[in-house]
Amino acid sequence: MALKTRGDYLAALRQLRPNIYKFGELIEDVTTHPATKRTVESHARNYDAASDPELEEIYTATSIFSGEKILRWNSMMQEPDDLIMNMKMKRQNYRRTGSCTGAVCVGWNAMNVMWAVSSEIDKEQGTDYQARLKDWILSAEEKGLTVAGALTDAKGNRSLKPSEQPDPDTNLRVVEERDDGIIIRGAKLMICGTAASQEIFLLSGGIYGEADQDFALACVVPRDIEGLTIVEATRPSDRRELEDTADVETPDTGVTQGWLLFEDVFVPRERVFMCKEYKYTAKCIQYFTTNYRACIGACVCGQGDVMIGASVLMARANGLSAKTFSDKLVSMSLNNTVTYGLGVGAVALGFKHSSGSYFADPHTAHANKVMVATLPYEVKRLTQEIGGGIVETGCMPSYKDFTNPQYGHLIQKCLKAGEGSAESRFKAARLSEWLTIGAGVPGCMHGGGSPDGAKLVVRATTPLEEYADYAKKIINIEEEIAEPPKKLKK
Amino acid sequence: MALKTRGDYLAALRQLRPNIYKFGELIEDVTTHPATKRTVESHARNYDAASDPELEEIYTATSIFSGEKILRWNSMMQEPDDLIMNMKMKRQNYRRTGSCTGAVCVGWNAMNVMWAVSSEIDKEQGTDYQARLKDWILSAEEKGLTVAGALTDAKGNRSLKPSEQPDPDTNLRVVEERDDGIIIRGAKLMICGTAASQEIFLLSGGIYGEADQDFALACVVPRDIEGLTIVEATRPSDRRELEDTADVETPDTGVTQGWLLFEDVFVPRERVFMCKEYKYTAKCIQYFTTNYRACIGACVCGQGDVMIGASVLMARANGLSAKTFSDKLVSMSLNNTVTYGLGVGAVALGFKHSSGSYFADPHTAHANKVMVATLPYEVKRLTQEIGGGIVETGCMPSYKDFTNPQYGHLIQKCLKAGEGSAESRFKAARLSEWLTIGAGVPGCMHGGGSPDGAKLVVRATTPLEEYADYAKKIINIEEEIAEPPKKLKK
Amino acid sequence: MALKTRGDYLAALRQLRPNIYKFGELIEDVTTHPATKRTVESHARNYDAASDPELEEIYTATSIFSGEKILRWNSMMQEPDDLIMNMKMKRQNYRRTGSCTGAVCVGWNAMNVMWAVSSEIDKEQGTDYQARLKDWILSAEEKGLTVAGALTDAKGNRSLKPSEQPDPDTNLRVVEERDDGIIIRGAKLMICGTAASQEIFLLSGGIYGEADQDFALACVVPRDIEGLTIVEATRPSDRRELEDTADVETPDTGVTQGWLLFEDVFVPRERVFMCKEYKYTAKCIQYFTTNYRACIGACVCGQGDVMIGASVLMARANGLSAKTFSDKLVSMSLNNTVTYGLGVGAVALGFKHSSGSYFADPHTAHANKVMVATLPYEVKRLTQEIGGGIVETGCMPSYKDFTNPQYGHLIQKCLKAGEGSAESRFKAARLSEWLTIGAGVPGCMHGGGSPDGAKLVVRATTPLEEYADYAKKIINIEEEIAEPPKKLKK
Amino acid sequence: MALKTRGDYLAALRQLRPNIYKFGELIEDVTTHPATKRTVESHARNYDAASDPELEEIYTATSIFSGEKILRWNSMMQEPDDLIMNMKMKRQNYRRTGSCTGAVCVGWNAMNVMWAVSSEIDKEQGTDYQARLKDWILSAEEKGLTVAGALTDAKGNRSLKPSEQPDPDTNLRVVEERDDGIIIRGAKLMICGTAASQEIFLLSGGIYGEADQDFALACVVPRDIEGLTIVEATRPSDRRELEDTADVETPDTGVTQGWLLFEDVFVPRERVFMCKEYKYTAKCIQYFTTNYRACIGACVCGQGDVMIGASVLMARANGLSAKTFSDKLVSMSLNNTVTYGLGVGAVALGFKHSSGSYFADPHTAHANKVMVATLPYEVKRLTQEIGGGIVETGCMPSYKDFTNPQYGHLIQKCLKAGEGSAESRFKAARLSEWLTIGAGVPGCMHGGGSPDGAKLVVRATTPLEEYADYAKKIINIEEEIAEPPKKLKK
């Protein structure tokens, strides 16, 4: 079975029904439309890498089912090294595209999570979810699918449960169960890489009780399934991508985030891997977040690598040696390494599920999420500090001005400074802007859940009583020192 | 003499010769063109405030020359309270516009600096600069001028002096001295509020020796002076301002930064306040930066106030009490207060120049610059943390999608969450985006010079030997502990 | 009236009844006992400074009552400059002693606070407290008193009010009111500089309601008053002070903190300035903390100055130029300047009380407390980083080993490194240890109250609704966005 | 072969020749003398753990030579799990003793390092070092030795190489090579756990060239070898250990750091594993530091666990629920987890040496060293913040006062607050003090080398050019952007 190529991938995308909108207009061909072609290009590079001798170790794997060589992002993660390879691929992806390639991340993770959870449900409820999932995985392996993943619902009022929302459509739910499948309705928001995906893995976005059982679901749908409308979010500086100067002002790559609007969508039975088994939503979230939050350190690190690189370019383009900023570059590198290395540590401290799936250590993984929501901001700050004023606020005229026949030569005189041409300095500054306050900024703060959520897990997995016991033993306190009774509190 | 009003101001702007470009096109009327009308609106609000009973104490002052009530930003700063009022006005401006109103900041500061420096030059060189400056100030008071200030040159290669640059036009310089004035040539970049200004105060951007004497200059020019071409920089998300939905997606206010390209511009003698007296450029920079860096804490604080406000709105719009985020709001407030209060501290520890001008304490002011280049990034991070994913990367569809007849209602369902309408939540999220990674981000890192430059001053004004002496006395070391001889170092 | 001198001060201390204990033993003469003579020396240096031409401007003032020159720490603070001078004196005191001179701080502040509060009580309750206080102040001025101040009670269970404590003696209270005075009982803990004080100003440590009215009190007592037992706390490395090598291993100066145990102490009427007027305890705390927390920035900064100095010494003693650590020294200086400058800013933004007393701006002052509880820890960390291993944990043999006839010469060989003698390096390292983890560490975290308490004030003085309004106006939101109703919350 | 027990260990220590001094006096029996018995107790607990069913997996291992069960700290580290077990043991040790057990750390690491380096030397120089080392390891396994390790020399002037020092004895060196062994002379300082060790592994402390070849050495000596004098350092609050109240005021465990003074010590040939092969000193340092700095994260984390525990105790003893401080406890836990998890990450990313030894990834390990020198300071700060004033500066009277017949009952009244007795609160506060500014503070800043040294490695292992290439490719810059030529720089 030959690995799918960039060509196969682009051809597959072109065959999908147009159902993606941006700025109020339908996008006919995601591979060529300026609003989506960049994220498609980002993902296409994965296929390139899979056949690149230097990168194929990272971008391909061996199927545990067929023993054949498959695309890494279609593989099962059953050993620590599988997760570390996931991290290495994420870091490479950022290094090679500058931003998030979400359609080889969340769906892949969800698939692995449901491998474990479906085995638990099957065992306890007598269902056959895992068998269905295996069939789908085999087809995904064969087709070399790029699969977005969608957990985040529109949510509605954060103080209310899904079933309490005035509008039930704010969270994706099962509105009808049929023999041949289910009908779902609602919205999943801010889904990375949708426009570059062939299919979308849908998974419950919260931990639900019985009252919210309709919201407990896991399934996969084609991106162009009937009843699904996708609207792309707009991000700072992304309108530049629509202009004819875009190839100079922005990278060829990029990230998009779609809002997925489901209006009574039918999902056939064989694509459904959980349906109303609300008791397992906690497991879904637990397994999903632990691997996601371990691995996201690699994303942040990879983009940090590029910020270091862009800063080196800016320093030189300004006429200064990169050595001038050695302290700052080391700080950037340290921040990057914390999120990457701590993620690897979470993996190394992980555990194997009875289904074969491997999961990172929750305490360490969630701690990493907090780092991921903090440290990159300092890396961005330093990128702006090293780059100078034109980087900080993207404070340069447009490329149309750069090439204006009347005064463009004056702009160019102003931009020529140290090493390289005026245009290179223009590009390096735009890249730094794009990475720090532009369209290349990924959602490291809230992607995969908020840092406050992660802190709750860190709190729950820090054994305070055990630690208090260590302290007591060391200083020879023998009496009990318990929490004070509640009545004492005002 | 009646104070000038918003109407007077706008009328004055409309009479200026069009010489500002953006995206390759000439802007005919800055007061109505979507690329410039926001910064004009920001500045027009100053005139409103000057006649607002609640704000006039801040926005007006008494002329030390005429004793008449004048606009605050045309007044001399001769007492600590004058600088503190400057700070209060800056903070109000950010609170009332969300971003930088540069044309009532730099020019005003430069005028005050040159009042002191011109008196020094006159005394030592027998010139009459201060008398010329006084005449201009009197006319500025009378006309109620809004005056941008320009120090930052294009600079060119950061490792070379102005006179060593391959292209001498990378820094603004005097190319000819004539009896009736001077001819200047070169470029000043990233000048805030140019489009909203009536005149521009030009001041040397560096400390120069004899070889660079041509670059030592101070003068004021009308914004539309012959030979001056201005090109506006483009910033993340500012293309939204050009669209017909801009009134929903962006504030009515805003900031612009112009590139000023001077091609042999004649400046008449009476508008020249320094010409080649290179020895005084150090004083210009020293006086300018100390007041600028004390007061900039108020800008950062004022924008931080708005970020707190926007975060409160987002929390509630998400369905949560602001109390949920009390710790984060306190952290934001603390960061804001450090930059504001430390700036006030620098003012209170300042000194009076023999000319009457008052200057903040350099050590404290430059320390504040370092805070200003650091703390607001944390405030932005927290704004994104509180606001959620749609704030972090502006992850929402455009307003065109929001109102799309086919699927707009679905977008609106997704956006309705807690308190207020879907549209209010949309607006609050766009505001938070605009403040943290959009067109409202001011240049607190490099504006008024880099934090590394500030650290050099902090280093130079920290008396290490005196401090070592305190230590020696406390622990009774009596021998000398000097710097090791250089030869010992490898 | 001649200013009191060091000699007068020491003589006065010697005349006090011995009532201070440490390590289970009574201290007969605080001026010579090794456990107390260091704090006495610290305070004696204030008297030296008052007659030092270079320092007298800081250490003396003019009595607003008599117009005579008095000791600064007996003066009223009625103008911003009075508070800034207070700060300058605090900074000098740290520079000249390395630690806290608490007996010219809290009592002085309390006196000023009660000047304002007593005027309020008198006006509303018809009492004559201010007249009594004035009499005492006049005598303090004349005697040049050094007056400790005591607010912190033993407190007992933090979840209970004073009147609810199982043991009522955990907080100082009025147990009997008599015509000629009051009887007080209870404990004040961790009172700095008690051993060096002549009198002690006692003030309520909390904000009390009617049930706790017995705990509302203000008065002054001689340090040796009948019924008062003082026990000194022991601090890390303070046992070194008892040894015959102490003059090499520790400074001649130092800080002590006493536990004050009151067993039915009679305080005559003329020394009582508040008695059970519980409604005014909030004012006491508010006025006290705002000035205390503005000024404490100067303490922290002054000790930071000495840490910079000690670090310079250590670098050179290790054989390195101080320039090697330029970045770290600048960081230290920045941290110091933030707490000092922000404190000055709080003063400059303050307000004048109707009684004449001047108070710093609460919001800024409490923000400064948070900085004071955070930034010095980084300065200490850097002191340990620059100094090397022997500084970090005080990792050197004792001076007895240094001078041991058998192997002392080997220790000395090990200690001789760069500039200066082995002994100087030994002393510089001991000083750094003393400043960072030894007996010279003052209580900047909890001194004057906890940072969490300060954050509550910062929160209360940050006008969230006003800030939300700014945000709404900027983005044109016109509807109300209120706190969500409570019932929505789970 | 039965594992050695606590009894065996103590008996072995008692048989050593007394050669350790503190406060100028010889310590006859390290197992009973108050200055050393605590560190001996700390190490004895390792033997207890080795036979504790719950801990033996961590504290024992299987000999790769004999296949027998041995003590963990005598084993070879050849797989990632061996290093992770090293980390787990370190973390447990801190949890069970509160501080550093240096004699099961450095010597063990050095042995593993020399296993790799000796194989390299043997291969290239034809020596037989590895065989000698193997013999010694076998005997260490059999005797269950506790082995301190010594790298840090007295160093002398930091600007000079060892051979350039005025006094050659400031660094340990080979003064004579004989057929049967070598004579060494000089000083190793600040060696943890010396008093608890049976033998000491000596290793070069720097990277040396030919001129410094005499300083290139590796060998093991009995702690009581002829010619070796050991003097213990004194640390803040360690004099408390000498008093009869020590069992209440300090833990039974503790850390000591010895200064090792070698005066012409003969080391027999079979105990010498490197002698003047200066070219390999870089490898020694590289291998040593990478494993040391990966694993030290576990030490810092383990002590952090105890600080969390002590803080929980203090909160409750003060009368407050630990929940009150949830945010702070989470921050502490996060800091702990970063150093632990990042260390594990460094291990997981490591590499296997041809000799079988396994080493952590240098880039990640050195990054961890920087965290280790920073984050624990924040954990300590939070311990002091939660604990209150009596924790911050250890601000309590001594236990002699606590039990004083005259006023002890008053002290006890003051100390009784919330949960637990007055004595428990006293102990918990003393523990927090001991952990943060007392005798339990380990040398995380400089132990195993300075963070500045680690930053140099981070810098060297951050591939700037590769990262610049990523940036160039993303933004389509094709020309070279090289470092500017040196001549341009001033």
PDB file of N, CA, C and O in Angstrom, chain B residues 51-88:
ATOM      1  N   SER B  51     -13.424  71.069  27.341  1.00  0.00           N
ATOM      2  CA  SER B  51     -14.599  71.855  27.735  1.00  0.00           C
ATOM      3  C   SER B  51     -15.600  71.018  28.523  1.00  0.00           C
ATOM      4  O   SER B  51     -16.747  71.419  28.706  1.00  0.00           O
ATOM      5  N   ASP B  52     -15.144  69.883  29.007  1.00  0.00           N
ATOM      6  CA  ASP B  52     -15.984  69.033  29.854  1.00  0.00           C
ATOM      7  C   ASP B  52     -15.677  69.376  31.312  1.00  0.00           C
ATOM      8  O   ASP B  52     -14.529  69.259  31.764  1.00  0.00           O
ATOM      9  N   PRO B  53     -16.692  69.822  32.052  1.00  0.00           N
ATOM     10  CA  PRO B  53     -16.427  70.271  33.435  1.00  0.00           C
ATOM     11  C   PRO B  53     -15.706  69.228  34.284  1.00  0.00           C
ATOM     12  O   PRO B  53     -14.911  69.575  35.150  1.00  0.00           O
ATOM     13  N   GLU B  54     -15.962  67.969  34.020  1.00  0.00           N
ATOM     14  CA  GLU B  54     -15.327  66.935  34.834  1.00  0.00           C
ATOM     15  C   GLU B  54     -13.856  66.713  34.463  1.00  0.00           C
ATOM     16  O   GLU B  54     -13.111  66.108  35.222  1.00  0.00           O
ATOM     17  N   LEU B  55     -13.499  67.105  33.286  1.00  0.00           N
ATOM     18  CA  LEU B  55     -12.156  66.790  32.805  1.00  0.00           C
ATOM     19  C   LEU B  55     -11.295  68.020  32.545  1.00  0.00           C
ATOM     20  O   LEU B  55     -10.093  67.906  32.324  1.00  0.00           O
ATOM     21  N   GLU B  56     -11.892  69.178  32.564  1.00  0.00           N
ATOM     22  CA  GLU B  56     -11.121  70.354  32.126  1.00  0.00           C
ATOM     23  C   GLU B  56      -9.904  70.630  33.010  1.00  0.00           C
ATOM     24  O   GLU B  56      -8.904  71.135  32.532  1.00  0.00           O
ATOM     25  N   GLU B  57      -9.977  70.246  34.274  1.00  0.00           N
ATOM     26  CA  GLU B  57      -8.795  70.465  35.129  1.00  0.00           C
ATOM     27  C   GLU B  57      -7.580  69.736  34.550  1.00  0.00           C
ATOM     28  O   GLU B  57      -6.449  70.208  34.640  1.00  0.00           O
ATOM     29  N   ILE B  58      -7.857  68.566  34.004  1.00  0.00           N
ATOM     30  CA  ILE B  58      -6.770  67.775  33.418  1.00  0.00           C
ATOM     31  C   ILE B  58      -6.383  68.309  32.041  1.00  0.00           C
ATOM     32  O   ILE B  58      -5.199  68.420  31.719  1.00  0.00           O
ATOM     33  N   TYR B  59      -7.372  68.653  31.241  1.00  0.00           N
ATOM     34  CA  TYR B  59      -7.114  68.940  29.829  1.00  0.00           C
ATOM     35  C   TYR B  59      -6.815  70.404  29.512  1.00  0.00           C
ATOM     36  O   TYR B  59      -6.565  70.739  28.373  1.00  0.00           O
ATOM     37  N   THR B  60      -6.897  71.264  30.525  1.00  0.00           N
ATOM     38  CA  THR B  60      -6.504  72.657  30.284  1.00  0.00           C
ATOM     39  C   THR B  60      -5.486  73.093  31.324  1.00  0.00           C
ATOM     40  O   THR B  60      -5.305  72.431  32.347  1.00  0.00           O
ATOM     41  N   ALA B  61      -4.822  74.201  31.042  1.00  0.00           N
ATOM     42  CA  ALA B  61      -3.821  74.734  31.966  1.00  0.00           C
ATOM     43  C   ALA B  61      -3.800  76.242  31.809  1.00  0.00           C
ATOM     44  O   ALA B  61      -4.540  76.790  30.997  1.00  0.00           O
ATOM     45  N   THR B  62      -2.960  76.865  32.588  1.00  0.00           N
ATOM     46  CA  THR B  62      -2.827  78.319  32.477  1.00  0.00           C
ATOM     47  C   THR B  62      -1.477  78.640  31.848  1.00  0.00           C
ATOM     48  O   THR B  62      -0.442  78.133  32.290  1.00  0.00           O
ATOM     49  N   SER B  63      -1.501  79.451  30.842  1.00  0.00           N
ATOM     50  CA  SER B  63      -0.244  79.797  30.168  1.00  0.00           C
ATOM     51  C   SER B  63       0.670  80.557  31.118  1.00  0.00           C
ATOM     52  O   SER B  63       0.248  81.523  31.762  1.00  0.00           O
ATOM     53  N   ILE B  64       1.932  80.159  31.197  1.00  0.00           N
ATOM     54  CA  ILE B  64       2.876  80.902  32.043  1.00  0.00           C
ATOM     55  C   ILE B  64       3.255  82.208  31.365  1.00  0.00           C
ATOM     56  O   ILE B  64       3.800  83.111  31.991  1.00  0.00           O
ATOM     57  N   PHE B  65       2.946  82.287  30.075  1.00  0.00           N
ATOM     58  CA  PHE B  65       3.298  83.511  29.343  1.00  0.00           C
ATOM     59  C   PHE B  65       2.161  84.524  29.405  1.00  0.00           C
ATOM     60  O   PHE B  65       2.361  85.680  29.756  1.00  0.00           O
ATOM     61  N   SER B  66       0.966  84.051  29.089  1.00  0.00           N
ATOM     62  CA  SER B  66      -0.150  84.987  28.971  1.00  0.00           C
ATOM     63  C   SER B  66      -1.089  84.949  30.173  1.00  0.00           C
ATOM     64  O   SER B  66      -1.924  85.826  30.334  1.00  0.00           O
ATOM     65  N   GLY B  67      -0.951  83.932  31.011  1.00  0.00           N
ATOM     66  CA  GLY B  67      -1.879  83.799  32.119  1.00  0.00           C
ATOM     67  C   GLY B  67      -3.262  83.334  31.686  1.00  0.00           C
ATOM     68  O   GLY B  67      -4.162  83.186  32.517  1.00  0.00           O
ATOM     69  N   GLU B  68      -3.414  83.066  30.418  1.00  0.00           N
ATOM     70  CA  GLU B  68      -4.722  82.637  29.923  1.00  0.00           C
ATOM     71  C   GLU B  68      -4.885  81.126  30.020  1.00  0.00           C
ATOM     72  O   GLU B  68      -3.913  80.384  30.086  1.00  0.00           O
ATOM     73  N   LYS B  69      -6.132  80.723  30.005  1.00  0.00           N
ATOM     74  CA  LYS B  69      -6.452  79.305  30.006  1.00  0.00           C
ATOM     75  C   LYS B  69      -6.126  78.728  28.619  1.00  0.00           C
ATOM     76  O   LYS B  69      -6.608  79.268  27.608  1.00  0.00           O
ATOM     77  N   ILE B  70      -5.322  77.708  28.609  1.00  0.00           N
ATOM     78  CA  ILE B  70      -4.951  77.106  27.321  1.00  0.00           C
ATOM     79  C   ILE B  70      -5.143  75.598  27.389  1.00  0.00           C
ATOM     80  O   ILE B  70      -5.436  75.041  28.452  1.00  0.00           O
ATOM     81  N   LEU B  71      -4.969  74.965  26.250  1.00  0.00           N
ATOM     82  CA  LEU B  71      -5.040  73.511  26.212  1.00  0.00           C
ATOM     83  C   LEU B  71      -3.817  72.945  26.927  1.00  0.00           C
ATOM     84  O   LEU B  71      -2.691  73.430  26.742  1.00  0.00           O
ATOM     85  N   ARG B  72      -4.064  71.920  27.734  1.00  0.00           N
ATOM     86  CA  ARG B  72      -2.982  71.331  28.533  1.00  0.00           C
ATOM     87  C   ARG B  72      -1.762  71.001  27.665  1.00  0.00           C
ATOM     88  O   ARG B  72      -0.624  71.251  28.062  1.00  0.00           O
ATOM     89  N   TRP B  73      -1.996  70.416  26.493  1.00  0.00           N
ATOM     90  CA  TRP B  73      -0.872  69.913  25.692  1.00  0.00           C
ATOM     91  C   TRP B  73      -0.118  71.018  24.947  1.00  0.00           C
ATOM     92  O   TRP B  73       0.768  70.732  24.173  1.00  0.00           O
ATOM     93  N   ASN B  74      -0.490  72.285  25.202  1.00  0.00           N
ATOM     94  CA  ASN B  74       0.308  73.401  24.696  1.00  0.00           C
ATOM     95  C   ASN B  74       1.061  74.099  25.829  1.00  0.00           C
ATOM     96  O   ASN B  74       1.723  75.108  25.591  1.00  0.00           O
ATOM     97  N   SER B  75       0.965  73.538  27.043  1.00  0.00           N
ATOM     98  CA  SER B  75       1.490  74.273  28.202  1.00  0.00           C
ATOM     99  C   SER B  75       2.921  73.877  28.541  1.00  0.00           C
ATOM    100  O   SER B  75       3.413  72.831  28.128  1.00  0.00           O
ATOM    101  N   MET B  76       3.593  74.714  29.297  1.00  0.00           N
ATOM    102  CA  MET B  76       4.933  74.406  29.804  1.00  0.00           C
ATOM    103  C   MET B  76       4.798  73.516  31.050  1.00  0.00           C
ATOM    104  O   MET B  76       3.864  73.673  31.826  1.00  0.00           O
ATOM    105  N   MET B  77       5.790  72.624  31.227  1.00  0.00           N
ATOM    106  CA  MET B  77       5.797  71.758  32.422  1.00  0.00           C
ATOM    107  C   MET B  77       6.919  72.220  33.332  1.00  0.00           C
ATOM    108  O   MET B  77       8.089  71.970  33.039  1.00  0.00           O
ATOM    109  N   GLN B  78       6.542  72.926  34.381  1.00  0.00           N
ATOM    110  CA  GLN B  78       7.564  73.539  35.230  1.00  0.00           C
ATOM    111  C   GLN B  78       7.474  73.112  36.689  1.00  0.00           C
ATOM    112  O   GLN B  78       8.318  73.495  37.491  1.00  0.00           O
ATOM    113  N   GLU B  79       6.478  72.355  37.021  1.00  0.00           N
ATOM    114  CA  GLU B  79       6.326  71.863  38.389  1.00  0.00           C
ATOM    115  C   GLU B  79       5.998  70.372  38.330  1.00  0.00           C
ATOM    116  O   GLU B  79       5.474  69.895  37.318  1.00  0.00           O
ATOM    117  N   PRO B  80       6.268  69.656  39.435  1.00  0.00           N
ATOM    118  CA  PRO B  80       5.896  68.237  39.449  1.00  0.00           C
ATOM    119  C   PRO B  80       4.443  68.022  39.058  1.00  0.00           C
ATOM    120  O   PRO B  80       4.126  67.124  38.276  1.00  0.00           O
ATOM    121  N   ASP B  81       3.560  68.895  39.547  1.00  0.00           N
ATOM    122  CA  ASP B  81       2.142  68.719  39.235  1.00  0.00           C
ATOM    123  C   ASP B  81       1.852  68.829  37.748  1.00  0.00           C
ATOM    124  O   ASP B  81       0.903  68.221  37.250  1.00  0.00           O
ATOM    125  N   ASP B  82       2.641  69.615  37.033  1.00  0.00           N
ATOM    126  CA  ASP B  82       2.434  69.707  35.589  1.00  0.00           C
ATOM    127  C   ASP B  82       2.679  68.352  34.931  1.00  0.00           C
ATOM    128  O   ASP B  82       1.958  67.947  34.020  1.00  0.00           O
ATOM    129  N   LEU B  83       3.702  67.668  35.411  1.00  0.00           N
ATOM    130  CA  LEU B  83       3.991  66.348  34.838  1.00  0.00           C
ATOM    131  C   LEU B  83       2.954  65.325  35.281  1.00  0.00           C
ATOM    132  O   LEU B  83       2.568  64.435  34.519  1.00  0.00           O
ATOM    133  N   ILE B  84       2.518  65.449  36.526  1.00  0.00           N
ATOM    134  CA  ILE B  84       1.501  64.505  36.990  1.00  0.00           C
ATOM    135  C   ILE B  84       0.200  64.730  36.219  1.00  0.00           C
ATOM    136  O   ILE B  84      -0.505  63.777  35.861  1.00  0.00           O
ATOM    137  N   MET B  85      -0.104  65.972  35.897  1.00  0.00           N
ATOM    138  CA  MET B  85      -1.285  66.241  35.066  1.00  0.00           C
ATOM    139  C   MET B  85      -1.092  65.664  33.656  1.00  0.00           C
ATOM    140  O   MET B  85      -2.036  65.152  33.055  1.00  0.00           O
ATOM    141  N   ASN B  86       0.098  65.754  33.142  1.00  0.00           N
ATOM    142  CA  ASN B  86       0.435  65.111  31.866  1.00  0.00           C
ATOM    143  C   ASN B  86       0.093  63.624  31.959  1.00  0.00           C
ATOM    144  O   ASN B  86      -0.562  63.053  31.082  1.00  0.00           O
ATOM    145  N   MET B  87       0.510  63.003  33.059  1.00  0.00           N
ATOM    146  CA  MET B  87       0.229  61.581  33.245  1.00  0.00           C
ATOM    147  C   MET B  87      -1.270  61.312  33.343  1.00  0.00           C
ATOM    148  O   MET B  87      -1.780  60.356  32.770  1.00  0.00           O
ATOM    149  N   LYS B  88      -1.957  62.162  34.103  1.00  0.00           N
ATOM    150  CA  LYS B  88      -3.404  61.950  34.245  1.00  0.00           C
ATOM    151  C   LYS B  88      -4.103  62.076  32.890  1.00  0.00           C
ATOM    152  O   LYS B  88      -5.046  61.345  32.586  1.00  0.00           O
TER     153      LYS B  88
END
